[in-house]
Amino acid sequence: MDPSKDLAAYGYGSVAWKERMENWKQKQEKLQMMKNENGGKDWDNDGDGPELPLMDEARQPLSRKLPIPSSQINPYRMIIIIRLVVVGFFFHYRVMHPVNDAYALWLVSVICEIWFALSWILDQFPKWLPIDRETYLDRLSLRYEKEGQPSQLSPVDIFVSTVDPLKEPPLVTANTVLSILAVDYPVDKVSCYVSDDGAAMLTFEALSETSEFARKWVPFCKKFNIEPRAPEFYFAQKIDYLKDKVLPSFVKERRAMKREYEEFKVRINALVAKAQKVPEEGWTMQDGTPWPGNNVRDHPGMIQVFLGQSGGHDTDGNELPRLVYVSREKRPGFNHHKKAGAMNALVRVSAVLTNAPYLLNLDCDHYINNSKALRESMCFMMDPLLGKRVCYVQFPQRFDGIDKNDRYANRNTVFFDINMKGLDGIQGPIYVGTGCVFRRQALYGYDAPKTKKPPTRTCNCWPKWCCCGCCCGGRKKKKKTNNPKSELKKRNSRKADAGGHVPVCALEGIEEGIEGIESENVALMSEQKLEKKFGQSPVFVASTLLENGGTLKSASPASLLKEAIHVISCGYEDKTEWGKEVGWIYGSVTEDILTGFKMHCHGWRSIYCIPSRPAFKGSAPINLSDRLHQVLRWALGSIEIFLSRHCPLWYGYGGGLKWLERLSYINATVYPWTSIPLLAYCTLPAVCLLTGKFITPELSNVASLWFLSLFICIFATSILEMRWSGVGIDEWWRNEQFWVIGGVSAHLFAVFQGLLKVLAGVDTNFTVTSKAGDDEDFSELYAFKWTTLLIPPTTLLIINLIGVVAGISNAINNGYESWGPLFGKLFFAFWVIVHLYPFLKGLLGRQNRTPTIIIVWSILLASIFSLLWVRIDPFLAKSDGPVLEECGLDCN
């Protein structure tokens, strides 16, 4: 708008009018200059001509939110509110109309239904604000990879964790490592750290073979730009591998590379076969010295740099990313905290050796499926508008080797494509343990940087030196406070930016400390305070102060390796905040949920990134027994968090955790408790059919309306949810089925194991699920392994089937009038049977090879249950004398 047309509001000569006029003139001059650069044509933003640049290149966002279309999300929100109202009226009817002749059944059913309603609220409302996101990889390259200059992309340290090479095959780990080394990212910015928590010589030797094969594999991947860059999965693709390939040498080199990979597989398989029988004197390395990890529970820390410092070049002479083998020290009498402890050891080792500002953690069976995955995450981490407050970027888990029907909901699509998108619209997704890029500073327990509030609007009718009453509230000067920790980080960050490392003149002895930083700590933060938090390592403590990363260039590789060995000693974490406020948090076997929860409580936000090509892919346990044990471990971890001081119900108030995000964390820790009411509710149909009672009285027209409305709302919510998320109805239904299967088996056992562990101190070990199947496709789907988790659902199936038979037999005997009341009970029983149907298929296997012990125990429990109801029926009215009825015969 031309300010000269608004003289009445401003008046000639006023300061506000002069400033506004000056700004308008500058804007017109800029637009004219841009018009001249465009050949005299006007810039427009309607899509017909060149777009008007809204901001300079340095301020352009590297990503953007894509809100769900209002035509999809608004009906979804409306039906949630309607369902909430209907649930209120439904419970009003249920509570006000008890079933007097089956009061116990009615009471149990109402309690269960109230719990299910609360669980639905905890699950539903965090999905109120779902969003999608889009990244701009071209802008990232333009800004940080200018032609003729070194890449300015931030370095990334990548962690791969493994424990037992016999359960997590070395070939699987090797493919993951190869996909990392071949990633589309500057090689000097990538370092791969492999944690071997089992100290297995097999893993060490397999990694040595992998580093040699990488010299051939990496240049092949980058020359022909292939996807994925894990050789096992690349060569197994059933697609036209010649598509988009134009180099004539591709076919010849691909054939040669496939032969090289098959030879590599043979060498790895030979190592595995050799490892099956352990020598009596233990393993011996090639130089004749005993392998330090012969005693898995008592061995020193081990670090081996395979690629990086010297000799880290491929066959074309190009540099390769750094590859480091790490096995932390273990001694009897120390609590090593399983995977969380191993990850914290990697954090410290990487900080000493490379100290990248960002970390990516992967399970050994999760390979990089999209070579641009790191760039996708950097679009958020290095975004000038968003990045500083982002603690991690979580990618969805996608899987190979799952049958098309996904019988046991291994893909977990409802969680990854619905729940996580909903959380991304609040404060970000929860951390799921793998496929996550972290900001190192967030792992160190620092608070998120405070958001700068925009300047308060002032009236334009007065000069700047004069403010009106409505504006003076924002003019008050706040008392300036100094944060020693943040000020210290800023100073060292500026130094790191200028020189790429901490400006320490000399490092004569690592044990003597960092003198250049110590002088500043005297006024701001004592060295003792830092060491109490991070441990007795001056090099590591110095690295924590560098927000943008960087290492001690003046230190020799030998001295850094010595310090790296020190920081993975088993006593290093004693009397520090590791596992409490720093790094991966201890106290639960699901350390991922707890670690992400602590970061969100510090005010950080996370990002959910779903590239068009899945960033990572892994393997999932597809047979029933392994799947239930996996779910048992997750549920046990949630119970441990629920019974700890970190329970979201009472932890973290007054911090930066948003209330809808808190609801999601409460739901993530409370859900195993649903197994108790779910088990009771799935038992009710059989009880009703065997006793002839029911959980509701005879329904009136109004009551029928509320029941019908509730069912309609449930289905409408699910349909609209599938509509905005893109989840298929088959995936949704599999999720519903496995919610019941897991609830009455794994979740139930997790509740009792968690109570035993926390209250009685009885620890339970989780089983590492297998990462590979047989050669035949989906052969593991039909594999059956005995586990006590199978008894409760099998018993439920049998008693409900018995109840259906008993109910139909009773209706046949009693005539037409008894069929009406029977339909409600049969519907109830069939609801349970249909939800347990995948379990029944898994129980029977391919050739009905169900273990006899399962059948015997289940039939025994079902028979005892049925006989008890026949012998002792608690719903029959009790009388003091014999029941006398007229027989109907005339005896006279």
Coordinates of C-alpha atoms in Angstrom, one line a residue, residues 10 53 93 181 184 230 233 304 533-534 543 557 606 613 621 661 690 692 717 728:
Y10 CA 0.0 9.6 10.1
P53 CA 12.0 -14.7 -3.7
Y93 CA -26.8 -46.0 30.8
L181 CA 30.3 -46.7 4.2
D184 CA 25.8 -40.4 -0.3
A230 CA 23.6 -53.2 1.1
F233 CA 19.5 -56.7 -0.7
Q304 CA 40.4 -51.1 16.4
K533 CA 28.6 -34.8 35.3
F534 CA 30.7 -36.3 32.4
S543 CA 34.5 -32.0 23.7
P557 CA 46.3 -40.6 17.3
S606 CA 11.8 -34.0 17.7
R613 CA 12.1 -44.0 -0.5
P621 CA 10.7 -61.7 13.8
E661 CA 2.9 -35.1 24.3
L690 CA -22.1 -71.3 29.8
G692 CA -27.1 -68.2 30.3
T717 CA -13.2 -42.8 13.5
G728 CA -5.0 -49.7 4.4

